[in-house]
Coordinates of N, CA and C in Angstrom, one line a residue:
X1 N 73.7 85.5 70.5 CA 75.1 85.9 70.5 C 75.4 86.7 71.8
X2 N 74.5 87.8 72.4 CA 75.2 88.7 73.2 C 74.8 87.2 75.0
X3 N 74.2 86.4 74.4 CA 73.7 84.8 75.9 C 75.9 85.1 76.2
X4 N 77.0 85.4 75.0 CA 78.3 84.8 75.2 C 78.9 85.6 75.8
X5 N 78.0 87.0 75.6 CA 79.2 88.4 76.2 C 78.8 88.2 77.5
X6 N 79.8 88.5 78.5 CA 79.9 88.0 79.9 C 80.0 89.2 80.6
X7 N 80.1 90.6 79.5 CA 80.2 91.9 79.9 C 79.1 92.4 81.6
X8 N 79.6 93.3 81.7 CA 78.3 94.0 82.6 C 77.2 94.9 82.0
X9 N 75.8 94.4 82.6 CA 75.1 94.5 81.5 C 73.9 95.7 82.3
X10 N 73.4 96.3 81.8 CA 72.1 97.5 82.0 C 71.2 96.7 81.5
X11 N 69.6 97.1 81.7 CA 68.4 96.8 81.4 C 67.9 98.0 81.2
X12 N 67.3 98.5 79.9 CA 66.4 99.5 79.5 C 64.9 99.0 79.1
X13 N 63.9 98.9 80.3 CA 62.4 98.0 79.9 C 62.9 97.2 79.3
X14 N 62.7 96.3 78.3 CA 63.2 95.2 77.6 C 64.4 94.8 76.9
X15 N 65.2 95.9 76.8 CA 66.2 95.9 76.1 C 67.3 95.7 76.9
X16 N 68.5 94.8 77.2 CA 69.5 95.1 77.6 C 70.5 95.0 76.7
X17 N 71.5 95.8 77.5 CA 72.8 96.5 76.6 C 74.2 95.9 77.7
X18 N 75.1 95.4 77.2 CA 76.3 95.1 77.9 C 77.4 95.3 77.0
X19 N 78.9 95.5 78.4 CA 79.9 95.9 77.8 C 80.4 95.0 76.5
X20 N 81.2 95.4 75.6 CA 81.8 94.6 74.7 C 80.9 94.5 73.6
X21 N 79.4 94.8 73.7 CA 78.2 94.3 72.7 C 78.5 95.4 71.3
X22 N 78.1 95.0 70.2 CA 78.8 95.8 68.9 C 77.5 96.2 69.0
X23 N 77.5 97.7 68.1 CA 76.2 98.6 67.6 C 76.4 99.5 66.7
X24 N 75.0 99.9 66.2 CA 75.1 100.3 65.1 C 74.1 101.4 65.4
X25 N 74.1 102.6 65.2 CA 73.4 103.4 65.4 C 72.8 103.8 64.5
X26 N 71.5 104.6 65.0 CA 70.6 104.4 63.6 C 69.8 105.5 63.2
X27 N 68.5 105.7 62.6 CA 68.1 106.6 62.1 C 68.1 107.9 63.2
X28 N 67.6 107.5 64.5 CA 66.9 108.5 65.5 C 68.4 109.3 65.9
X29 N 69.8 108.5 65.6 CA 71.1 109.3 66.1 C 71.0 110.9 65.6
X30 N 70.8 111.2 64.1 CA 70.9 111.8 63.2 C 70.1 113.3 64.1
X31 N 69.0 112.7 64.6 CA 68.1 113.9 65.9 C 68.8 114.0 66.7
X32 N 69.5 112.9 67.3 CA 69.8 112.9 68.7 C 71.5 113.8 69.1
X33 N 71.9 113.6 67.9 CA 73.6 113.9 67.7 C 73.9 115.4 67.1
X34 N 72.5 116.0 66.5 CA 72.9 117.1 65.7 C 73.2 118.5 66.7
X35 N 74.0 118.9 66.6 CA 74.9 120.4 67.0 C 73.7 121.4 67.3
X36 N 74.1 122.2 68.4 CA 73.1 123.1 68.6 C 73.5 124.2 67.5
X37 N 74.5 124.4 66.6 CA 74.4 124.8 66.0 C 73.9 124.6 64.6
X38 N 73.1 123.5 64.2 CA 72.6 123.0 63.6 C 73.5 122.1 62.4
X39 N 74.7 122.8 62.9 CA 75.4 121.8 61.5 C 75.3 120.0 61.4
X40 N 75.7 119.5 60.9 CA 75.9 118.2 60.5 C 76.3 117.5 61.4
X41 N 75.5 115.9 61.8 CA 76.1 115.6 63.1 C 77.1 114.5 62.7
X42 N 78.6 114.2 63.6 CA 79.7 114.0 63.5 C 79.3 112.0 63.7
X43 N 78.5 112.2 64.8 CA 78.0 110.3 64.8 C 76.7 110.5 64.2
X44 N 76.1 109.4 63.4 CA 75.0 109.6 62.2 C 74.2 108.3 62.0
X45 N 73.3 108.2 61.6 CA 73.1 106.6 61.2 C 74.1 105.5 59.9
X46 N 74.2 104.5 61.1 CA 74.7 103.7 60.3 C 76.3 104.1 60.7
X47 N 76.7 104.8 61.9 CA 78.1 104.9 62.0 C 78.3 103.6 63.3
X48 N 79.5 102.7 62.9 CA 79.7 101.3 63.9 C 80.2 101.7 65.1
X49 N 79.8 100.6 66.1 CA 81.1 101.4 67.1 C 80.4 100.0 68.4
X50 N 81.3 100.3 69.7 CA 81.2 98.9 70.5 C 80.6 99.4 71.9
X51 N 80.3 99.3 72.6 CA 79.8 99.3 74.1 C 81.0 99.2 75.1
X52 N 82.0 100.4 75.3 CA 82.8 100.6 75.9 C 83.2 100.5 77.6
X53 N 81.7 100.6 78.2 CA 81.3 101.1 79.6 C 80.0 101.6 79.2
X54 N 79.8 102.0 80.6 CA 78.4 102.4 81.3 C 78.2 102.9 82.3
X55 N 77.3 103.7 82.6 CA 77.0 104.3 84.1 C 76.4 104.7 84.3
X56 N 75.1 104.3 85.5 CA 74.4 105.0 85.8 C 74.3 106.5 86.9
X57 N 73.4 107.2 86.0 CA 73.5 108.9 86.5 C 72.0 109.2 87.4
X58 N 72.4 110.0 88.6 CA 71.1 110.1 89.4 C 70.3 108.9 89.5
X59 N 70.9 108.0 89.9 CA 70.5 106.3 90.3 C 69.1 106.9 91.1
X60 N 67.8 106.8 90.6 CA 66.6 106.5 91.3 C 65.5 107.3 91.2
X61 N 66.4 108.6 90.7 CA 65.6 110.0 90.5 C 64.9 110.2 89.0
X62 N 63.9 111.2 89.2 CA 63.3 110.6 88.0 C 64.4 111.6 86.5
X63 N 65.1 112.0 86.7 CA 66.5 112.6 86.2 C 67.2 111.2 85.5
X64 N 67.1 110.1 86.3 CA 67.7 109.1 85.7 C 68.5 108.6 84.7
X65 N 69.7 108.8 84.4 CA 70.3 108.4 82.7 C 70.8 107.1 82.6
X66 N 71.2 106.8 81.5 CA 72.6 105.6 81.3 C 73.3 106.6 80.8
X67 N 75.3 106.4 81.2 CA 75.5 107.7 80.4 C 76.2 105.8 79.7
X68 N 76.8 106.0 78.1 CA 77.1 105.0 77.8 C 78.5 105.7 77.2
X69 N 79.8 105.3 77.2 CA 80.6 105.0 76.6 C 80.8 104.4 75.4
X70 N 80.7 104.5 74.0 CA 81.0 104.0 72.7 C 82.1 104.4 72.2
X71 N 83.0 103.0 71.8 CA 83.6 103.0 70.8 C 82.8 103.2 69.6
X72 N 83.5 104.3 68.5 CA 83.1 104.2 67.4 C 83.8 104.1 66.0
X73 N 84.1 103.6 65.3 CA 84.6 103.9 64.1 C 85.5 104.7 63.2
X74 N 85.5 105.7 64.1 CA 85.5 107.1 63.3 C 86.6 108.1 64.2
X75 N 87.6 108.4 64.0 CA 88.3 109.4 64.6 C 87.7 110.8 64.0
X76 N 88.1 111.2 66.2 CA 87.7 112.4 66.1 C 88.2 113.2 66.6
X77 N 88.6 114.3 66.1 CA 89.1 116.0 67.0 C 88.4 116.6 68.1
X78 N 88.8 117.2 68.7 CA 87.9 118.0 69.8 C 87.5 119.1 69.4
X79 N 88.1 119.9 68.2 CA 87.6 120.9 67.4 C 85.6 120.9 67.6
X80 N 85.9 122.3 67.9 CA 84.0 122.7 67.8 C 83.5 121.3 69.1
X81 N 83.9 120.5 70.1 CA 83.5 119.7 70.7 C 82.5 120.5 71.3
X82 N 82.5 121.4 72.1 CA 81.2 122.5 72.8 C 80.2 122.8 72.2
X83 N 80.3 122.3 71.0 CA 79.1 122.0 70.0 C 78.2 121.1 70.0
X84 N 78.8 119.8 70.6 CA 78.1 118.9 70.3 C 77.4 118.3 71.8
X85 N 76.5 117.4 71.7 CA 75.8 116.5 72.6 C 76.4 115.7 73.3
X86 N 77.9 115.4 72.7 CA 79.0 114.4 73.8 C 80.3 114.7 74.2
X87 N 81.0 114.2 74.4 CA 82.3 114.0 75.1 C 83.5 113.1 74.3
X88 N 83.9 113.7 74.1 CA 85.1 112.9 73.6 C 86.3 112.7 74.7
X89 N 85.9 110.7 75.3 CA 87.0 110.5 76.0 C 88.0 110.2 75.6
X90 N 88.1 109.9 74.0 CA 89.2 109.2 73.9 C 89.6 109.1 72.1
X91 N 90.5 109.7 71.7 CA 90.7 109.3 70.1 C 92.1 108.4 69.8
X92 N 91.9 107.8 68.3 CA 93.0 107.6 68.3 C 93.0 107.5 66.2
X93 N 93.8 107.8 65.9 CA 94.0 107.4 64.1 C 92.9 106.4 64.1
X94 N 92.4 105.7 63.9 CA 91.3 104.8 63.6 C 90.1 104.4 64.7
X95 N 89.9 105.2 65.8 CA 88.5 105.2 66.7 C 88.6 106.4 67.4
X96 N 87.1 106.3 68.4 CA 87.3 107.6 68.9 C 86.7 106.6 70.0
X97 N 86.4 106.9 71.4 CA 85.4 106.7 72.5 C 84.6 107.8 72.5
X98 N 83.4 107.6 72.9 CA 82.3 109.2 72.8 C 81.7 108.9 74.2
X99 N 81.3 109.7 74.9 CA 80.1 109.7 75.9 C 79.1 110.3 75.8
X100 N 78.2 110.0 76.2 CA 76.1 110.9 76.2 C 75.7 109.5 76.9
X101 N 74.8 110.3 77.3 CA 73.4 110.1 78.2 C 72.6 110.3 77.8
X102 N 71.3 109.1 78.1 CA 69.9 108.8 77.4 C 69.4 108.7 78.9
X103 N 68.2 109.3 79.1 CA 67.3 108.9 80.3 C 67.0 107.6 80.4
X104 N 66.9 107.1 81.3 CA 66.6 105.3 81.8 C 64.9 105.0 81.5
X105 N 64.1 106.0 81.4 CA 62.9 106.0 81.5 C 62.1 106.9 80.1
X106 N 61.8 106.1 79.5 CA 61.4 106.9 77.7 C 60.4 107.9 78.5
X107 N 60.3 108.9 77.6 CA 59.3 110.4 77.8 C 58.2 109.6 76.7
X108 N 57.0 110.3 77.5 CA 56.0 110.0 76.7 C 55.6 111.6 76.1
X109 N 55.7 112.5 76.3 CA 55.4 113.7 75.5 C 56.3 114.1 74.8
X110 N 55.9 114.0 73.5 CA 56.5 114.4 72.6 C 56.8 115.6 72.6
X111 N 55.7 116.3 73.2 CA 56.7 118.0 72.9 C 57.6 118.7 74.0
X112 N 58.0 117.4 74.7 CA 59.5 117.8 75.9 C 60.3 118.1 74.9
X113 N 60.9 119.3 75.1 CA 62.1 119.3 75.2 C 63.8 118.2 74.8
X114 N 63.0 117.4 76.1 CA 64.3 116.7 76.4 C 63.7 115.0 75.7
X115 N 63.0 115.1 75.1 CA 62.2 113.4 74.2 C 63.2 113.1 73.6
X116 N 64.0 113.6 72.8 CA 65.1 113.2 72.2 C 66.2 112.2 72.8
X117 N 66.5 112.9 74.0 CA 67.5 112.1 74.6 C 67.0 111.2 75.8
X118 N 65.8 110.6 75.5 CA 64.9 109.8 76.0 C 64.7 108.5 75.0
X119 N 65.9 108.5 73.7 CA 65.7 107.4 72.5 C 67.2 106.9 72.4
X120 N 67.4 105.3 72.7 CA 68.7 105.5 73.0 C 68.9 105.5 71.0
X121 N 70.3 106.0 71.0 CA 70.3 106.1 69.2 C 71.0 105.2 68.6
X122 N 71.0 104.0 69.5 CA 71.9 102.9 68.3 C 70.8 101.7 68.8
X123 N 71.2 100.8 68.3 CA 71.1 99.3 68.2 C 72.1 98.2 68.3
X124 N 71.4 96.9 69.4 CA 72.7 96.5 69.3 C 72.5 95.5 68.0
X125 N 74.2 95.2 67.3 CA 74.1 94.7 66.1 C 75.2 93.5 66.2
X126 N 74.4 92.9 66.7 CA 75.4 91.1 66.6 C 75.1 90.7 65.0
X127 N 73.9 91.4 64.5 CA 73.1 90.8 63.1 C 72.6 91.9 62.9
X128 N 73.1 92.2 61.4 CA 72.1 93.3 60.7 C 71.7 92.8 59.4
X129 N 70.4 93.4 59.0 CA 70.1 92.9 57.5 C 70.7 93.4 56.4
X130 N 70.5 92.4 55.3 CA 71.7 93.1 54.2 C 71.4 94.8 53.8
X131 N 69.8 95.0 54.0 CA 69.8 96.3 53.8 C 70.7 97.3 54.5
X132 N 70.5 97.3 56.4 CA 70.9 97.7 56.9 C 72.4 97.9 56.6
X133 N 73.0 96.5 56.2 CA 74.6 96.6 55.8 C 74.9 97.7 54.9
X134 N 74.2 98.1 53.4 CA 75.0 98.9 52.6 C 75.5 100.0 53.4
X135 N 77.0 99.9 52.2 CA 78.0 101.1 52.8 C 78.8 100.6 53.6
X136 N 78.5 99.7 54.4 CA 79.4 99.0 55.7 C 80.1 97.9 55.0
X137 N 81.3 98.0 55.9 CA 82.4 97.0 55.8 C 82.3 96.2 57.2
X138 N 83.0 95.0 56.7 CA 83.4 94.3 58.2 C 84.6 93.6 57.9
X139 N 85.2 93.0 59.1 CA 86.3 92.1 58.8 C 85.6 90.9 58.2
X140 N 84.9 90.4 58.9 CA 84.3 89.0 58.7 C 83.0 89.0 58.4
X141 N 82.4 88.7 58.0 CA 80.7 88.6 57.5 C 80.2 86.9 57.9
X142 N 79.3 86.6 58.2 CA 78.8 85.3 58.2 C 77.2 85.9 57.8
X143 N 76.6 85.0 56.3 CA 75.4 85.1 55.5 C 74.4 84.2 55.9
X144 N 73.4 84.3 56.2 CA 72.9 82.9 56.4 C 71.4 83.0 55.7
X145 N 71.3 82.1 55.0 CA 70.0 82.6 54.0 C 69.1 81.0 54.2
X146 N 68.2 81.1 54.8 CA 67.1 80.3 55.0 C 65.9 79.7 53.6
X147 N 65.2 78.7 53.3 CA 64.5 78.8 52.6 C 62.9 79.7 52.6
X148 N 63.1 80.1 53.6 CA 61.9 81.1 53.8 C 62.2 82.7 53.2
X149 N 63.5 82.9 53.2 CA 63.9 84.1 52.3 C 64.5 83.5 50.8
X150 N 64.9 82.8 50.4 CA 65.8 82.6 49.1 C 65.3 83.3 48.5
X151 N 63.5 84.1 48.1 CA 63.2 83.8 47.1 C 63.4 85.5 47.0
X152 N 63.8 86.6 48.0 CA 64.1 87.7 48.3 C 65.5 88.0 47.9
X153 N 66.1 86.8 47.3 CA 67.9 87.1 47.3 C 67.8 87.5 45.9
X154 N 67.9 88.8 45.2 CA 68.3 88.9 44.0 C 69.9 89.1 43.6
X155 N 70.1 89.0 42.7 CA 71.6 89.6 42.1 C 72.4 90.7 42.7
X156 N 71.7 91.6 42.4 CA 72.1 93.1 43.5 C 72.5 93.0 45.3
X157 N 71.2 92.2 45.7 CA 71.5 91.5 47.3 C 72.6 90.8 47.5
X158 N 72.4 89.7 46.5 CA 73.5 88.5 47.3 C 74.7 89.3 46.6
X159 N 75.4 90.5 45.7 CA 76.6 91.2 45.6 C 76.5 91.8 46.8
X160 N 75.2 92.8 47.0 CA 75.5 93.6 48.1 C 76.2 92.8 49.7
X161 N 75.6 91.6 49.4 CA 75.7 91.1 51.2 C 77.2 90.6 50.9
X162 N 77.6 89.7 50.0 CA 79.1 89.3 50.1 C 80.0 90.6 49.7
X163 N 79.8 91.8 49.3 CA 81.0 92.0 49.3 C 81.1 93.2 50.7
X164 N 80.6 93.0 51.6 CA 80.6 94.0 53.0 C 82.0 92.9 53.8
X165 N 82.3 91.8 53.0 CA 83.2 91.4 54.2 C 84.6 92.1 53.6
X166 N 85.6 92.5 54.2 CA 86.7 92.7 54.0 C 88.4 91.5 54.1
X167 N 88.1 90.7 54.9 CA 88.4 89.4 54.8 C 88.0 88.1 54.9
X168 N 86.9 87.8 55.9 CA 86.6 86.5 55.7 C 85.2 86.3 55.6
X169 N 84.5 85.6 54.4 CA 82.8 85.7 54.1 C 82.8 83.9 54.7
X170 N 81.6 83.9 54.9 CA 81.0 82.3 55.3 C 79.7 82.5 55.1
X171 N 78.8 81.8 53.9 CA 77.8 81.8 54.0 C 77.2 80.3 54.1
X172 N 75.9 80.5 55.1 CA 75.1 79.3 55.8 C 73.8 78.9 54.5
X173 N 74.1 78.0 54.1 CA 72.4 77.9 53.3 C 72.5 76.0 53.2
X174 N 71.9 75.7 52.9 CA 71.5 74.2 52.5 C 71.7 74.0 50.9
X175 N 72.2 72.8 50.7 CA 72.5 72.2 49.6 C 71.1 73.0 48.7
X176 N 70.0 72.5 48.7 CA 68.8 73.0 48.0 C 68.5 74.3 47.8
X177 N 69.0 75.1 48.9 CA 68.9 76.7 48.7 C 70.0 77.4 47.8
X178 N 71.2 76.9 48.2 CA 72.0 77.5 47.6 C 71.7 77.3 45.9
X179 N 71.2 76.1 45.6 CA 70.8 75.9 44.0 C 70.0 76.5 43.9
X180 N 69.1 76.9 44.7 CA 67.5 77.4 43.9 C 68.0 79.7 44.1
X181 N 68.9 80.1 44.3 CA 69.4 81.0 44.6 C 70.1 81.4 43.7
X182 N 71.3 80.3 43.0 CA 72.6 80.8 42.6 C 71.6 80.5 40.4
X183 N 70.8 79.6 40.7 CA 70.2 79.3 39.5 C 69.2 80.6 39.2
X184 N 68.1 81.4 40.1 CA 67.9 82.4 40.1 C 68.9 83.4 39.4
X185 N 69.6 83.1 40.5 CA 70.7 85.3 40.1 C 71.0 85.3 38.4
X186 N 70.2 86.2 38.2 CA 70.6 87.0 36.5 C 72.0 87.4 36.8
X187 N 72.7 86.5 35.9 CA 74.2 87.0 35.3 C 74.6 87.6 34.9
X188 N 74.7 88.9 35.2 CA 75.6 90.2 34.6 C 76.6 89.8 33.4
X189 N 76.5 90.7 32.6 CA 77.7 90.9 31.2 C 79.4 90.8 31.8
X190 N 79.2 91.6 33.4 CA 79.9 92.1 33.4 C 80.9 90.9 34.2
X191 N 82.1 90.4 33.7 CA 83.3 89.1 33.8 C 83.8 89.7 35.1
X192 N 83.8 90.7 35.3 CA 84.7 90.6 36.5 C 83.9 89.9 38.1
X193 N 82.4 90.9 37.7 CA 81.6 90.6 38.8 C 81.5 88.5 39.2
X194 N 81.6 88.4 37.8 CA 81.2 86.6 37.8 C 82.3 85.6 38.0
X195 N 83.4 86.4 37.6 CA 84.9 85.7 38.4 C 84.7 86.1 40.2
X196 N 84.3 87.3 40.5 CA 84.7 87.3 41.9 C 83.3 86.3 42.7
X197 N 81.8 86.1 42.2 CA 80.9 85.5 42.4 C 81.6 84.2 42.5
X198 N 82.2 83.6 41.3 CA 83.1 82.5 41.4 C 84.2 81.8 42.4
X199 N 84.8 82.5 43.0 CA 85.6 83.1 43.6 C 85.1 83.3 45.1
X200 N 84.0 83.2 45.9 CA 83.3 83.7 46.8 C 82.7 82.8 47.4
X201 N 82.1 82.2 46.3 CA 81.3 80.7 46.9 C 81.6 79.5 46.9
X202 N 81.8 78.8 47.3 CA 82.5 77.5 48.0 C 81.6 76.4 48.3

């Protein structure tokens, strides 16, 4: 998916990152984002957000950063901002823009100092697993369940994964999968869950 973003794009060793690409930030943010005051950090794992811009800092030197620009999810105040590890370019009732800098070049000693912001803290997320999903919403969801996993889809899963969409779900499976799946799932007592299951799949 990101072969279609046409964005302008950075290379980090094997990873590249380009404008427009969606992400999800993840366990290592929770290190990377926390306040020198130690309170609670404001972006966290598992907070969404998009690849805004980019730019590179001290182009060559071994100082080297990306500083990245993220949309994220989440409005924010500037309250306590001197607290935190980023910049707030930009808020509004329903997103914020953030800025920080990750060095271009990972630290190999772990007891720098500065190793932390040597880990970029998201991921990009064209596709996340259903685990990864819980708690998340989206507009759209597309499912796609292979016969090499069906036999991993329980009841709890295939609820968890369809109900992350908030308007439009599409799930990918083959005539054979979707039977050997939907004939598995243990049927809850519970009528409401099996009208909206009803309701869902097509």
């Amino acid at each position: 998916m990101q072969e279609n973003n046409n964005g302008k794009e950075v290379w980090r060793e094997v990873q590249r990152y380009k404008v427009g690409d969606p992400v999800i930030f993840n366990e290592s943010a929770d290190e990377f984002f926390k306040p020198e005051d130690g309170s609670l950090p404001l972006v966290h794992n598992n907070t969404q957000g998009r690849i805004n811009d980019f730019d590179i800092l001290d182009n060559g030197l071994p100082t080297e950063r990306i500083q990245f620009d993220i949309e994220i999810n989440v409005p924010l105040i500037n309250l306590n901002e001197n607290k935190q590890i980023f910049e707030i370019v930009e808020t509004s009732d329903k997103s914020s823009i953030i800025r920080f800098a990750v060095y271009k070049n990972k630290s190999t000693d772990e007891d720098d100092d500065d190793s932390t912001k040597s880990v970029i803290p998201f991921q990009i997320a064209y596709a996340v697993s259903i685990h990864k999903a819980q708690g998340l919403e989206y507009d759209s969801v597309k499912i796609i369940i292979t016969d090499e996993i069906d036999e991993l889809i329980t009841h709890s899963i295939f609820y968890t994964a369809i109900t992350r969409a908030r308007e439009n779900l599409k799930i990918y499976w083959t005539q054979a999968v979707e039977k050997k799946v939907l004939d598995r799932i243990e049927h809850k007592s519970n009528t409401t869950d099996l009208a909206f299951l009803g309701n869902e799949i097509t």
